[in-house]
Tab-separated table of C-alpha atoms in Angstrom:
chain	number	residue	atom	x	y	z
A	215	MET	CA	12.585	-6.961	11.830
A	216	GLN	CA	12.493	-4.925	8.836
A	217	LEU	CA	9.396	-4.749	7.143
A	218	SER	CA	9.029	-4.612	3.582
A	219	LEU	CA	6.645	-1.625	2.169
A	220	PRO	CA	3.697	-3.637	1.167
A	221	GLN	CA	4.063	-5.266	5.206
A	222	ARG	CA	3.875	-1.598	6.560
A	223	LEU	CA	1.106	-0.300	4.363
A	224	CYS	CA	-0.650	-3.759	5.578
A	225	LEU	CA	-0.109	-2.709	9.366
A	226	LEU	CA	-0.860	0.586	8.324
A	227	CYS	CA	-4.625	-0.313	7.533
A	228	HIS	CA	-5.403	-1.079	10.945
A	229	THR	CA	-6.895	0.346	13.655
A	230	VAL	CA	-5.158	0.355	17.067
A	231	ASP	CA	-8.540	0.474	19.559
A	232	GLU	CA	-9.345	-2.744	18.111
A	233	GLY	CA	-6.375	-3.980	16.561
A	234	THR	CA	-8.368	-5.137	13.279
A	235	VAL	CA	-9.356	-3.920	9.891
A	236	GLU	CA	-12.730	-2.271	9.669
A	237	LEU	CA	-14.236	-1.974	6.273
A	238	VAL	CA	-13.600	1.390	5.668
A	239	ASN	CA	-9.911	0.546	6.153
A	240	VAL	CA	-10.129	-2.636	3.482
A	241	GLN	CA	-11.491	-0.806	0.269
A	242	GLY	CA	-8.685	-0.406	-1.705
A	243	ARG	CA	-5.817	-2.263	0.103
A	244	GLY	CA	-5.242	-4.852	-2.318
A	245	GLN	CA	-4.239	-2.206	-4.684
A	246	LEU	CA	-2.128	-0.641	-2.360
A	247	LEU	CA	-0.043	-3.449	-1.566
A	248	ARG	CA	0.190	-4.418	-4.831
A	249	ALA	CA	1.717	-0.821	-5.777
A	250	ALA	CA	4.017	-1.117	-2.643
A	251	ALA	CA	5.292	-3.967	-4.282
A	252	LEU	CA	5.801	-2.682	-7.694
A	253	HIS	CA	7.870	0.121	-6.260
A	254	GLU	CA	9.935	-2.185	-4.282
A	255	LEU	CA	10.671	-3.882	-7.275
A	256	ALA	CA	11.490	-0.963	-9.201
A	257	LEU	CA	13.654	0.310	-6.184
A	258	ALA	CA	15.626	-2.829	-6.693
A	259	GLU	CA	15.816	-2.729	-10.060
A	260	HIS	CA	13.403	-5.390	-10.966
A	261	LEU	CA	11.497	-3.991	-13.493
A	262	SER	CA	12.462	-1.158	-16.317
A	263	VAL	CA	10.683	1.888	-16.438
A	264	GLU	CA	9.640	3.377	-19.612
A	265	GLY	CA	8.490	6.631	-19.473
A	266	GLU	CA	5.199	5.599	-17.648
A	267	LYS	CA	5.063	2.054	-18.225
A	268	VAL	CA	6.746	-0.643	-17.397
A	269	ARG	CA	8.040	-4.337	-18.303
A	270	ARG	CA	10.075	-6.588	-15.807
A	271	ARG	CA	13.901	-7.348	-16.170
A	272	GLY	CA	16.513	-9.581	-14.680
A	273	THR	CA	15.412	-13.075	-13.292
A	274	GLY	CA	13.280	-11.932	-10.126
A	275	PRO	CA	13.035	-11.128	-6.033
A	276	THR	CA	13.727	-13.903	-4.366
A	277	GLY	CA	13.106	-14.307	-0.710
A	278	ASP	CA	9.760	-12.631	-0.814
A	279	ALA	CA	7.108	-14.798	-2.665
A	280	PHE	CA	5.061	-11.778	-2.936
A	281	LEU	CA	7.212	-9.095	-4.159
A	282	ALA	CA	7.762	-12.545	-7.053
A	283	GLU	CA	4.353	-12.687	-8.103
A	284	VAL	CA	4.066	-8.962	-8.608
A	285	TRP	CA	6.833	-9.720	-10.778
A	286	HIS	CA	5.470	-12.746	-12.740
A	287	ASP	CA	2.961	-10.589	-13.540
A	288	LEU	CA	4.875	-8.020	-15.483
A	289	PRO	CA	5.640	-8.419	-19.411
A	290	ALA	CA	9.055	-9.171	-20.229
A	291	ASP	CA	9.352	-8.036	-23.775
A	292	SER	CA	7.188	-4.578	-24.692
A	293	PRO	CA	6.520	-1.983	-21.564
A	294	LYS	CA	2.829	-1.748	-20.591
A	295	SER	CA	0.649	0.922	-18.218
A	296	TRP	CA	1.032	0.307	-14.596
A	297	LEU	CA	-2.659	0.478	-14.234
A	298	PRO	CA	-3.580	-3.652	-14.694
A	299	PHE	CA	-0.899	-4.797	-12.529
A	300	VAL	CA	-1.901	-2.532	-9.874
A	301	HIS	CA	-5.879	-3.006	-10.124
A	302	HIS	CA	-5.853	-6.730	-11.360
A	303	LYS	CA	-5.463	-9.787	-8.794
A	304	ALA	CA	-5.867	-6.817	-6.189
A	305	ALA	CA	-8.633	-8.811	-4.795
A	306	THR	CA	-5.825	-11.770	-3.432
A	307	ALA	CA	-2.878	-9.201	-2.385
A	308	ALA	CA	-3.522	-8.711	0.942
A	309	LYS	CA	-3.166	-12.609	2.260
A	310	PRO	CA	-0.319	-12.907	1.296
A	311	VAL	CA	1.351	-9.972	2.747
A	312	ARG	CA	-1.219	-10.908	6.004
A	313	GLU	CA	0.662	-14.470	6.111
A	314	GLN	CA	4.648	-13.113	6.085
A	315	LEU	CA	3.298	-10.525	9.464
A	316	ALA	CA	1.343	-13.441	11.086
A	317	ALA	CA	4.687	-15.403	10.267
A	318	ALA	CA	7.240	-12.963	11.714
A	319	GLY	CA	4.713	-12.568	14.756
A	320	VAL	CA	3.705	-8.981	13.943
A	321	ILE	CA	-0.052	-10.096	13.744
A	322	THR	CA	-2.213	-13.228	14.240
A	323	VAL	CA	-4.935	-14.242	12.284
A	324	GLU	CA	-8.350	-16.006	13.655
A	325	ARG	CA	-10.950	-17.273	11.539
A	326	GLN	CA	-14.247	-16.654	12.642
A	327	LYS	CA	-18.112	-16.349	11.225
A	328	LYS	CA	-20.133	-13.247	10.863
A	329	LEU	CA	-23.660	-13.844	11.922
A	330	GLY	CA	-22.476	-17.394	12.587
A	331	VAL	CA	-22.888	-17.694	8.583
A	332	LEU	CA	-19.920	-16.139	6.518
A	333	PRO	CA	-16.523	-16.760	7.331
A	334	PHE	CA	-14.002	-14.056	7.681
A	335	ASP	CA	-10.303	-13.484	8.945
A	336	ARG	CA	-9.596	-11.300	12.074
A	337	VAL	CA	-6.601	-9.797	12.091
A	338	HIS	CA	-5.459	-8.823	15.667
A	339	VAL	CA	-2.011	-6.726	16.151
A	340	LYS	CA	0.351	-7.920	18.868
A	341	ASP	CA	2.248	-4.839	19.663
A	342	PRO	CA	-0.221	-1.432	19.198
A	343	ARG	CA	3.073	0.310	19.805
A	344	GLN	CA	4.307	-0.932	16.420
A	345	VAL	CA	1.354	0.232	14.371
A	346	LEU	CA	1.222	3.803	16.251
A	347	ASP	CA	4.841	4.730	15.646
A	348	LEU	CA	4.105	3.580	11.801
A	349	GLN	CA	0.957	5.904	11.757
A	350	ARG	CA	2.740	8.623	13.419
A	351	GLY	CA	6.356	8.911	11.334
A	352	VAL	CA	3.907	8.690	8.523
A	353	ARG	CA	1.833	11.927	9.422
A	354	ASP	CA	4.909	13.803	10.653
A	355	ALA	CA	6.176	13.741	6.920
A	356	VAL	CA	2.948	15.544	6.092
A	357	LEU	CA	2.632	17.830	9.417
A	358	ARG	CA	6.444	18.820	9.429
A	359	ASN	CA	5.961	20.363	6.108
A	360	THR	CA	9.288	20.650	5.079
A	361	GLY	CA	9.491	20.320	1.834
A	362	PRO	CA	9.442	16.839	-0.069
A	363	ALA	CA	13.545	16.902	-0.396
A	364	ALA	CA	13.713	17.137	3.307
A	365	VAL	CA	11.625	13.718	3.805
A	366	PRO	CA	13.099	10.235	3.954
A	367	ALA	CA	12.684	8.150	0.962
A	368	ASP	CA	10.394	5.344	2.763
A	369	GLU	CA	8.035	8.038	4.519
A	370	LEU	CA	7.448	9.937	1.530
A	371	THR	CA	6.267	7.288	-0.613
A	372	THR	CA	3.936	5.673	2.714
A	373	ALA	CA	2.394	8.993	3.025
A	374	VAL	CA	2.131	9.858	-0.568
A	375	PHE	CA	0.503	5.949	-1.198
A	376	ALA	CA	-1.403	6.378	1.743
A	377	ALA	CA	-3.340	9.462	0.635
A	378	GLU	CA	-3.813	8.189	-2.481
A	379	ALA	CA	-5.768	5.406	-1.503
A	380	GLU	CA	-7.423	7.321	1.379
A	381	VAL	CA	-6.593	5.123	4.209
A	382	PRO	CA	-8.458	6.608	7.272
A	383	SER	CA	-6.181	5.001	9.544
A	384	VAL	CA	-3.004	7.521	8.318
A	385	PHE	CA	-5.253	10.498	7.261
A	386	THR	CA	-8.985	11.367	7.623
A	387	ALA	CA	-10.905	13.605	4.937
A	388	LYS	CA	-10.192	16.506	6.617
A	389	ASP	CA	-6.263	15.750	7.277
A	390	ARG	CA	-6.560	15.752	3.063
A	391	ARG	CA	-8.273	18.786	2.814
A	392	GLU	CA	-6.206	20.768	5.301
A	393	HIS	CA	-2.982	19.365	3.959
A	394	ARG	CA	-3.955	19.278	0.294
A	395	ASP	CA	-0.945	21.545	-0.581
A	396	THR	CA	1.695	19.115	1.090
A	397	LEU	CA	0.336	16.238	-0.101
A	398	THR	CA	0.281	17.715	-3.669
A	399	ALA	CA	3.638	18.734	-3.288
A	400	LEU	CA	4.830	15.261	-1.988
A	401	ALA	CA	3.174	13.553	-5.201
A	402	ALA	CA	4.703	15.982	-7.496
A	403	TYR	CA	8.523	14.877	-5.998
A	404	TYR	CA	7.235	11.308	-6.410
A	405	ASP	CA	6.612	11.282	-9.787
A	406	GLU	CA	9.231	13.067	-10.748
A	407	SER	CA	12.511	11.909	-8.704
A	408	MET	CA	11.078	8.032	-8.015
A	409	VAL	CA	8.694	6.017	-10.110
A	410	PRO	CA	6.942	7.830	-12.818
A	411	GLY	CA	3.445	6.902	-13.491
A	412	LEU	CA	2.979	4.568	-10.667
A	413	ARG	CA	1.363	6.570	-7.889
A	414	LYS	CA	-1.305	8.037	-10.581
A	415	ALA	CA	-2.332	3.930	-11.520
A	416	LEU	CA	-3.106	3.490	-7.936
A	417	ARG	CA	-5.015	6.231	-7.914
A	418	ASP	CA	-7.100	5.347	-10.811
A	419	ALA	CA	-6.925	2.149	-8.969
A	420	TYR	CA	-8.375	3.103	-6.089
A	421	LEU	CA	-11.243	5.266	-7.328
A	422	SER	CA	-12.507	2.197	-9.774
A	423	SER	CA	-12.684	-0.186	-6.642
A	424	ARG	CA	-14.529	2.752	-4.883
A	425	ALA	CA	-17.019	3.529	-7.479
A	426	VAL	CA	-18.434	0.249	-7.938
A	427	GLY	CA	-18.274	-0.168	-4.071
A	428	GLY	CA	-15.133	-2.820	-4.040
A	429	GLY	CA	-13.542	-4.111	-0.917
A	430	TRP	CA	-10.729	-5.735	-2.486
A	431	GLY	CA	-8.437	-7.055	-0.622
A	432	ALA	CA	-10.004	-8.273	2.231
């Protein structure tokens, strides 16, 4: 099946060796998934980008409950900054995307209790190769260093978003340092040629949650 950008990014936050989401991968994941939804809505022309502000347009998307939910959060009249729509409700973003992946048979979700008391969901990836292939494609988009215009749009967007939210299962801190120039070029291309203002909003939302130790989207 063809996975949406939020679904692909949700998978990329998994560690393949255990097939589970570690705490370090969870931080900022909700903001990451909402930004991905906004990106898809922009490409499908379900929203209007005016400068670095956004408002919804049309009747909204059908067939994807998560995209529809994010679309309904947007203003219908005067455009507003991207940041609130990336940051707010981030705590509830992961669950509907996880449910979509589970319904498609990509993952299974097992309810467990930490220390026998605190309930949490343990996520298992059914086919680790699917995650490995996604990670390899995103990393190759950076390691090839062929110039932004030569990178397929999906891979470029995924690489930029994963770097801005510092998803360690895709790019380690060392990767981000060593390939800073390439990542900067990809980010600039995204800003100029794809969805202006959205990448910066994702970065600001992630840094805001990191500053307070937020692990939203668990």
